[in-house]
Amino acid sequence: GLLSGGAYAASVTDAQKAQFFKACTGNGGDRTLCTCKMEAAGKIVDEAFMTVILSSMAGKSLDPKYNVAYNDYIVESTRACGMGM
């Protein structure tokens, strides 16, 4: 990933990006938007949090301890893709 190195957590993997894209388009998402959100997620979150995002996309309930971080991710990824909130 672009942000690997230093004290940062592990970057989102290519496999996770592929899983994100498949889930996004499978949920009726626009391919262009899904591509943008996939790339944005790779810059916003780390590998561990991407696991949380992917399980949420799969319909699993979010652990309440992730609510704030997940909402921040939604806002940031939406902003990164040029969609106002």
Coordinates of N, CA, C and O in Angstrom, one line a residue:
G1 N 0.8 -1.2 0.0 CA 0.0 0.0 0.0 C 0.8 1.2 0.0 O 2.0 1.2 0.3
L2 N 0.2 2.4 -0.3 CA 0.9 3.6 -0.3 C 1.4 4.1 1.0 O 2.3 4.9 1.2
L3 N 0.6 3.8 2.1 CA 0.9 4.3 3.4 C 1.6 3.3 4.3 O 1.7 3.5 5.5
S4 N 2.2 2.3 3.7 CA 2.9 1.3 4.6 C 4.3 1.9 5.1 O 4.8 2.9 4.5
G5 N 4.8 1.3 6.1 CA 6.0 1.8 6.7 C 5.8 2.6 7.9 O 4.7 2.9 8.3
G6 N 6.9 2.8 8.6 CA 6.8 3.6 9.8 C 6.0 2.9 10.9 O 6.0 1.7 11.0
A7 N 5.4 3.7 11.8 CA 4.7 3.2 12.9 C 3.2 2.8 12.5 O 2.4 2.6 13.4
Y8 N 2.9 2.9 11.3 CA 1.5 2.7 10.9 C 1.1 1.2 10.9 O 2.0 0.3 10.8
A9 N -0.1 0.9 11.1 CA -0.6 -0.5 11.1 C -0.5 -1.0 9.7 O -0.3 -0.3 8.7
A10 N -0.8 -2.3 9.5 CA -0.7 -2.9 8.2 C -1.7 -2.3 7.2 O -2.9 -2.0 7.6
S11 N -1.3 -2.1 6.0 CA -2.1 -1.6 5.0 C -3.2 -2.6 4.6 O -3.0 -3.8 4.7
V12 N -4.3 -2.0 4.1 CA -5.4 -2.9 3.5 C -4.8 -3.7 2.4 O -4.0 -3.2 1.6
T13 N -5.1 -5.0 2.4 CA -4.5 -5.9 1.4 C -5.3 -5.8 0.1 O -6.5 -5.4 0.0
D14 N -4.7 -6.3 -1.0 CA -5.3 -6.4 -2.3 C -6.6 -7.3 -2.2 O -7.6 -7.0 -2.8
A15 N -6.4 -8.4 -1.4 CA -7.6 -9.3 -1.3 C -8.7 -8.6 -0.6 O -9.9 -8.8 -1.0
Q16 N -8.5 -7.8 0.4 CA -9.5 -7.0 1.1 C -10.2 -6.0 0.1 O -11.4 -5.9 0.1
K17 N -9.3 -5.4 -0.7 CA -9.9 -4.4 -1.7 C -10.8 -5.1 -2.7 O -11.9 -4.7 -3.0
A18 N -10.4 -6.3 -3.1 CA -11.2 -7.1 -4.0 C -12.5 -7.5 -3.4 O -13.6 -7.4 -4.0
Q19 N -12.4 -7.9 -2.1 CA -13.6 -8.3 -1.4 C -14.6 -7.1 -1.2 O -15.8 -7.3 -1.4
F20 N -14.0 -6.0 -0.9 CA -14.8 -4.7 -0.7 C -15.5 -4.4 -2.0 O -16.7 -4.2 -2.0
F21 N -14.8 -4.4 -3.2 CA -15.4 -4.1 -4.4 C -16.5 -5.1 -4.8 O -17.6 -4.7 -5.2
K22 N -16.3 -6.4 -4.6 CA -17.3 -7.4 -4.9 C -18.5 -7.1 -4.0 O -19.7 -7.2 -4.5
A23 N -18.3 -6.9 -2.7 CA -19.5 -6.6 -1.8 C -20.2 -5.3 -2.2 O -21.5 -5.3 -2.3
C24 N -19.5 -4.3 -2.6 CA -20.1 -3.0 -2.9 C -20.9 -3.1 -4.2 O -22.1 -2.7 -4.2
T25 N -20.3 -3.7 -5.2 CA -21.1 -3.8 -6.5 C -22.2 -4.9 -6.3 O -23.3 -4.7 -7.0
G26 N -22.0 -5.9 -5.5 CA -23.0 -6.9 -5.3 C -24.2 -6.3 -4.5 O -25.3 -6.9 -4.6
N27 N -24.0 -5.2 -3.8 CA -25.1 -4.6 -3.1 C -25.7 -3.5 -3.9 O -26.4 -2.6 -3.4
G28 N -25.5 -3.6 -5.2 CA -26.1 -2.6 -6.1 C -25.3 -1.3 -6.3 O -25.8 -0.4 -6.9
G29 N -24.1 -1.3 -5.8 CA -23.3 -0.1 -5.9 C -22.8 0.2 -7.3 O -22.6 -0.8 -8.1
D30 N -22.7 1.4 -7.6 CA -22.1 1.9 -8.9 C -20.7 1.5 -9.0 O -19.9 1.7 -8.0
R31 N -20.2 1.0 -10.1 CA -18.8 0.5 -10.2 C -17.8 1.6 -10.0 O -16.8 1.4 -9.4
T32 N -18.1 2.8 -10.6 CA -17.2 3.9 -10.4 C -17.1 4.3 -8.9 O -16.0 4.5 -8.4
L33 N -18.3 4.4 -8.3 CA -18.3 4.8 -6.9 C -17.6 3.7 -6.0 O -16.8 4.0 -5.1
C34 N -17.9 2.5 -6.3 CA -17.3 1.4 -5.5 C -15.8 1.4 -5.7 O -15.1 1.2 -4.7
T35 N -15.3 1.7 -6.9 CA -13.8 1.8 -7.1 C -13.3 2.9 -6.3 O -12.2 2.7 -5.6
C36 N -13.9 4.1 -6.3 CA -13.4 5.2 -5.5 C -13.4 4.9 -4.0 O -12.5 5.1 -3.3
K37 N -14.5 4.3 -3.5 CA -14.6 4.0 -2.1 C -13.6 2.9 -1.7 O -13.0 3.0 -0.6
M38 N -13.3 2.0 -2.6 CA -12.3 1.0 -2.3 C -11.0 1.6 -2.2 O -10.2 1.3 -1.2
E39 N -10.6 2.5 -3.1 CA -9.3 3.2 -3.0 C -9.3 4.1 -1.8 O -8.2 4.2 -1.1
A40 N -10.3 4.8 -1.5 CA -10.4 5.7 -0.3 C -10.2 4.9 1.0 O -9.4 5.3 1.8
A41 N -10.8 3.7 1.0 CA -10.7 2.9 2.3 C -9.3 2.5 2.5 O -8.8 2.5 3.6
G42 N -8.6 2.2 1.4 CA -7.2 1.8 1.5 C -6.3 2.9 2.1 O -5.2 2.7 2.6
K43 N -6.7 4.2 1.9 CA -6.0 5.3 2.4 C -6.4 5.7 3.8 O -5.7 6.4 4.6
I44 N -7.7 5.4 4.2 CA -8.3 5.9 5.4 C -8.1 4.9 6.6 O -7.8 5.3 7.7
V45 N -8.2 3.6 6.3 CA -8.2 2.6 7.4 C -7.1 1.6 7.2 O -6.4 1.6 6.1
D46 N -6.8 0.8 8.2 CA -5.8 -0.2 8.1 C -6.4 -1.6 7.9 O -7.6 -1.7 7.8
E47 N -5.6 -2.6 7.8 CA -6.0 -3.9 7.5 C -7.0 -4.4 8.5 O -8.0 -5.0 8.2
A48 N -6.7 -4.1 9.8 CA -7.6 -4.6 10.9 C -9.0 -4.0 10.8 O -10.0 -4.7 10.9
F49 N -9.1 -2.7 10.6 CA -10.4 -2.0 10.5 C -11.1 -2.4 9.2 O -12.3 -2.5 9.2
M50 N -10.4 -2.7 8.1 CA -11.0 -3.1 6.9 C -11.8 -4.4 7.2 O -12.9 -4.6 6.6
T51 N -11.3 -5.3 8.1 CA -12.0 -6.5 8.4 C -13.4 -6.1 9.0 O -14.4 -6.8 8.7
V52 N -13.4 -5.1 9.8 CA -14.7 -4.6 10.5 C -15.6 -4.1 9.4 O -16.8 -4.4 9.4
I53 N -15.1 -3.3 8.4 CA -15.9 -2.8 7.3 C -16.5 -3.9 6.5 O -17.7 -3.9 6.2
L54 N -15.7 -4.9 6.2 CA -16.1 -6.0 5.3 C -17.2 -6.8 6.0 O -18.2 -7.3 5.4
S55 N -17.1 -7.1 7.3 CA -18.1 -7.8 8.0 C -19.4 -7.0 8.1 O -20.5 -7.6 8.0
S56 N -19.3 -5.7 8.2 CA -20.5 -4.9 8.2 C -21.2 -5.0 6.8 O -22.4 -5.1 6.7
M57 N -20.4 -4.9 5.8 CA -20.9 -5.0 4.4 C -21.6 -6.4 4.2 O -22.5 -6.5 3.3
A58 N -21.1 -7.4 4.9 CA -21.7 -8.7 4.8 C -22.9 -8.9 5.6 O -23.5 -10.0 5.7
G59 N -23.4 -7.8 6.3 CA -24.6 -7.8 7.1 C -24.5 -8.2 8.5 O -25.4 -8.3 9.2
K60 N -23.2 -8.3 9.0 CA -23.0 -8.6 10.4 C -23.2 -7.3 11.3 O -22.9 -6.2 10.8
S61 N -23.6 -7.5 12.5 CA -23.8 -6.3 13.4 C -22.4 -5.8 13.8 O -21.5 -6.5 14.0
L62 N -22.3 -4.5 13.9 CA -21.1 -3.8 14.2 C -21.0 -3.8 15.8 O -21.9 -3.5 16.5
D63 N -19.8 -4.2 16.3 CA -19.5 -4.0 17.7 C -19.6 -2.5 18.0 O -19.0 -1.7 17.3
P64 N -20.4 -2.2 19.1 CA -20.6 -0.8 19.4 C -19.3 0.0 19.6 O -19.2 1.2 19.3
K65 N -18.2 -0.7 20.0 CA -16.9 0.1 20.1 C -16.4 0.6 18.8 O -15.5 1.5 18.8
Y66 N -16.9 0.1 17.7 CA -16.5 0.6 16.4 C -17.4 1.7 15.8 O -17.1 2.2 14.7
N67 N -18.5 2.0 16.4 CA -19.5 2.9 15.9 C -18.9 4.3 15.4 O -19.1 4.7 14.3
V68 N -18.1 4.9 16.3 CA -17.6 6.2 15.9 C -16.6 6.1 14.8 O -16.7 6.9 13.8
A69 N -15.7 5.2 14.9 CA -14.7 5.0 13.8 C -15.3 4.6 12.5 O -14.9 5.1 11.4
Y70 N -16.4 3.8 12.5 CA -17.1 3.4 11.3 C -17.8 4.6 10.7 O -17.7 4.8 9.5
N71 N -18.4 5.4 11.5 CA -19.1 6.6 11.0 C -18.1 7.6 10.4 O -18.3 8.2 9.4
D72 N -16.9 7.7 11.1 CA -15.8 8.6 10.5 C -15.4 8.1 9.2 O -15.1 8.8 8.3
Y73 N -15.2 6.7 9.1 CA -14.8 6.1 7.8 C -15.8 6.5 6.7 O -15.5 6.8 5.6
I74 N -17.1 6.3 7.0 CA -18.2 6.6 6.0 C -18.1 8.1 5.5 O -18.1 8.4 4.3
V75 N -18.0 9.0 6.5 CA -17.9 10.4 6.1 C -16.6 10.7 5.3 O -16.7 11.4 4.3
E76 N -15.5 10.2 5.7 CA -14.2 10.4 5.0 C -14.2 9.8 3.6 O -13.8 10.4 2.6
S77 N -14.7 8.6 3.5 CA -14.7 7.9 2.2 C -15.7 8.6 1.2 O -15.5 8.7 0.0
T78 N -16.8 9.1 1.8 CA -17.8 9.8 1.0 C -17.2 11.1 0.5 O -17.4 11.5 -0.7
R79 N -16.6 11.8 1.4 CA -15.9 13.1 1.0 C -14.9 12.9 0.0 O -14.7 13.6 -1.0
A80 N -14.1 11.8 0.1 CA -13.0 11.5 -0.8 C -13.5 11.2 -2.2 O -12.8 11.5 -3.2
C81 N -14.7 10.7 -2.3 CA -15.3 10.4 -3.6 C -16.2 11.5 -4.1 O -17.0 11.3 -5.0
G82 N -16.0 12.7 -3.5 CA -16.7 13.9 -4.1 C -18.2 14.0 -3.9 O -18.9 14.6 -4.6
M83 N -18.7 13.3 -2.9 CA -20.1 13.3 -2.6 C -20.3 14.1 -1.3 O -19.8 13.7 -0.2
G84 N -21.0 15.2 -1.3 CA -21.3 15.9 -0.1 C -22.2 15.2 0.8 O -23.0 14.4 0.4
M85 N -22.1 15.5 2.1 CA -23.0 14.9 3.1 C -23.6 16.0 3.9 O -23.1 17.0 4.1

